[in-house]
Amino acid sequence: MPRVHSFLPIEDSNASILVLGSMPGKKSLRAGQYYAHRRNAFWTIMGDIIGAAPTLPYESRLQILKSAGIALWDVLASCARDSSLDADIDEASIFPNDFESFFLAHPHVTDVFFNGSMAEQCFRMRVQPLLE
C-alpha cells in the first residue's frame, strides 16, 4: 500500500478559521492542489461564501481564502492508502500533522471546521489529546 503525504498548510498569520480535510485524494496529489477533483464541492462552496469560485485560478482562490482569514490544511501528514477514499486509509499508518506548532504560530484561530467525518475523527482521536 503506497504512503501518501499531505500538502503544506494554506495559511496567513491572521487566520481565524481553520478548515481541515483528512488527506488529499489522488487527483489533488497529482495536481498539487487542495480539492482538485472537479466533483469535490469545496471550491463551489467557497465560491458561494467568499468568492473563491472553482473557475478562478488556483492561486487566486488561495489568496481569497487567506484574505478571508481562512486557513486550509489536512489532519494527516501521511498515511498508507490504495485509493482516494478515506475508508481505505490504513489506520496503523496514520501520522498527524504538527498542530501544536500550527496553533502556536496562528493564535487567532478560534474555529476549526472539518471537511468530512474522517478528518474530524482523526483530529479528535490523534491530535486533540496532544493539545490538552
Short mmCIF file of C-alpha atoms in Angstrom, two decimals:
data_model
loop_
_atom_site.label_atom_id
_atom_site.label_comp_id
_atom_site.label_asym_id
_atom_site.label_seq_id
_atom_site.Cartn_x
_atom_site.Cartn_y
_atom_site.Cartn_z
CA MET A 1 0.00 0.00 0.00
CA PRO A 2 1.58 3.33 -1.01
CA ARG A 3 2.30 6.04 1.57
CA VAL A 4 0.92 9.45 0.65
CA HIS A 5 1.83 12.84 2.11
CA SER A 6 -0.30 15.93 2.55
CA PHE A 7 0.47 19.47 1.46
CA LEU A 8 1.78 22.37 3.49
CA PRO A 9 -0.99 24.45 5.03
CA ILE A 10 -2.54 27.33 3.16
CA GLU A 11 -2.35 29.93 5.88
CA ASP A 12 -1.90 33.50 6.89
CA SER A 13 -0.75 34.65 10.33
CA ASN A 14 -4.10 36.39 10.83
CA ALA A 15 -6.24 33.32 10.11
CA SER A 16 -9.18 32.88 12.47
CA ILE A 17 -10.74 29.83 10.79
CA LEU A 18 -9.08 26.50 10.04
CA VAL A 19 -10.69 24.05 7.61
CA LEU A 20 -9.29 20.53 7.83
CA GLY A 21 -9.54 17.64 5.43
CA SER A 22 -8.10 14.21 6.08
CA MET A 23 -5.65 13.63 3.18
CA PRO A 24 -5.69 14.90 -0.42
CA GLY A 25 -7.05 12.44 -2.97
CA LYS A 26 -5.03 11.12 -5.89
CA LYS A 27 -6.24 13.83 -8.28
CA SER A 28 -5.30 16.57 -5.79
CA LEU A 29 -1.90 14.99 -5.13
CA ARG A 30 -1.17 14.80 -8.87
CA ALA A 31 -2.28 18.42 -9.37
CA GLY A 32 -0.52 19.66 -6.23
CA GLN A 33 -3.74 21.45 -5.26
CA TYR A 34 -6.25 21.11 -2.48
CA TYR A 35 -9.63 19.75 -3.64
CA ALA A 36 -8.63 19.41 -7.31
CA HIS A 37 -11.25 16.81 -8.21
CA ARG A 38 -14.00 18.57 -10.16
CA ARG A 39 -16.73 16.74 -8.23
CA ASN A 40 -15.45 17.95 -4.86
CA ALA A 41 -17.79 20.70 -3.67
CA PHE A 42 -15.23 22.58 -1.55
CA TRP A 43 -14.37 25.31 -4.08
CA THR A 44 -18.01 25.69 -5.14
CA ILE A 45 -18.96 26.28 -1.50
CA MET A 46 -16.05 28.70 -1.00
CA GLY A 47 -17.17 30.47 -4.17
CA ASP A 48 -20.65 30.94 -2.74
CA ILE A 49 -19.37 32.07 0.66
CA ILE A 50 -16.30 34.21 -0.10
CA GLY A 51 -15.94 34.34 -3.89
CA ALA A 52 -13.21 31.67 -4.24
CA ALA A 53 -15.04 30.00 -7.12
CA PRO A 54 -13.59 26.94 -8.89
CA THR A 55 -13.48 28.90 -12.15
CA LEU A 56 -10.75 31.17 -10.74
CA PRO A 57 -7.07 30.24 -10.99
CA TYR A 58 -5.95 28.16 -8.01
CA GLU A 59 -3.56 30.82 -6.70
CA SER A 60 -6.37 33.40 -6.78
CA ARG A 61 -8.62 31.08 -4.76
CA LEU A 62 -5.87 30.62 -2.17
CA GLN A 63 -5.37 34.37 -1.89
CA ILE A 64 -9.12 34.87 -1.36
CA LEU A 65 -9.09 32.24 1.40
CA LYS A 66 -6.19 33.95 3.14
CA SER A 67 -7.82 37.37 2.79
CA ALA A 68 -10.96 35.96 4.40
CA GLY A 69 -8.95 34.67 7.38
CA ILE A 70 -9.36 31.02 6.39
CA ALA A 71 -6.51 28.54 6.70
CA LEU A 72 -6.65 25.18 4.96
CA TRP A 73 -4.79 22.01 5.89
CA ASP A 74 -5.14 18.28 6.46
CA VAL A 75 -5.21 16.39 9.72
CA LEU A 76 -2.85 13.75 8.38
CA ALA A 77 0.72 14.45 7.41
CA SER A 78 0.96 10.98 5.87
CA CYS A 79 -0.75 7.63 5.69
CA ALA A 80 -0.89 4.48 3.59
CA ARG A 81 -3.85 4.30 1.24
CA ASP A 82 -4.58 2.46 -2.02
CA SER A 83 -7.28 4.78 -3.35
CA SER A 84 -8.54 8.29 -2.70
CA LEU A 85 -11.15 7.08 -0.25
CA ASP A 86 -10.83 7.89 3.45
CA ALA A 87 -12.19 4.40 4.14
CA ASP A 88 -9.06 2.93 2.52
CA ILE A 89 -6.64 4.65 4.91
CA ASP A 90 -4.65 2.10 6.90
CA GLU A 91 -5.25 3.32 10.44
CA ALA A 92 -1.95 1.88 11.68
CA SER A 93 -0.11 4.10 9.17
CA ILE A 94 -1.65 7.41 10.26
CA PHE A 95 0.80 10.16 11.15
CA PRO A 96 -0.84 13.51 12.04
CA ASN A 97 0.42 16.98 11.17
CA ASP A 98 2.05 19.13 13.86
CA PHE A 99 -0.91 21.09 15.19
CA GLU A 100 0.84 22.22 18.36
CA SER A 101 3.24 24.29 16.25
CA PHE A 102 0.46 25.39 13.91
CA PHE A 103 -1.72 26.75 16.71
CA LEU A 104 1.25 28.45 18.38
CA ALA A 105 2.00 30.22 15.08
CA HIS A 106 -1.68 31.05 14.48
CA PRO A 107 -3.05 32.30 17.82
CA HIS A 108 -6.08 33.96 16.18
CA VAL A 109 -7.63 30.66 15.08
CA THR A 110 -10.88 30.37 17.03
CA ASP A 111 -12.87 27.99 14.84
CA VAL A 112 -11.93 24.63 13.34
CA PHE A 113 -14.15 23.00 10.71
CA PHE A 114 -13.80 19.56 9.17
CA ASN A 115 -14.33 18.60 5.56
CA GLY A 116 -15.58 15.12 6.40
CA SER A 117 -16.06 12.71 9.26
CA MET A 118 -12.65 11.03 8.86
CA ALA A 119 -10.90 14.38 9.31
CA GLU A 120 -12.88 15.09 12.46
CA GLN A 121 -12.42 11.57 13.84
CA CYS A 122 -8.65 11.61 13.28
CA PHE A 123 -8.31 15.08 14.78
CA ARG A 124 -10.30 14.20 17.90
CA MET A 125 -8.51 10.87 18.43
CA ARG A 126 -4.93 11.66 17.37
CA VAL A 127 -4.45 15.42 17.70
CA GLN A 128 -6.76 16.88 20.31
CA PRO A 129 -5.38 14.77 23.20
CA LEU A 130 -1.90 16.12 22.43
CA LEU A 131 -3.16 19.70 22.64
CA GLU A 132 -4.82 19.42 26.06
#
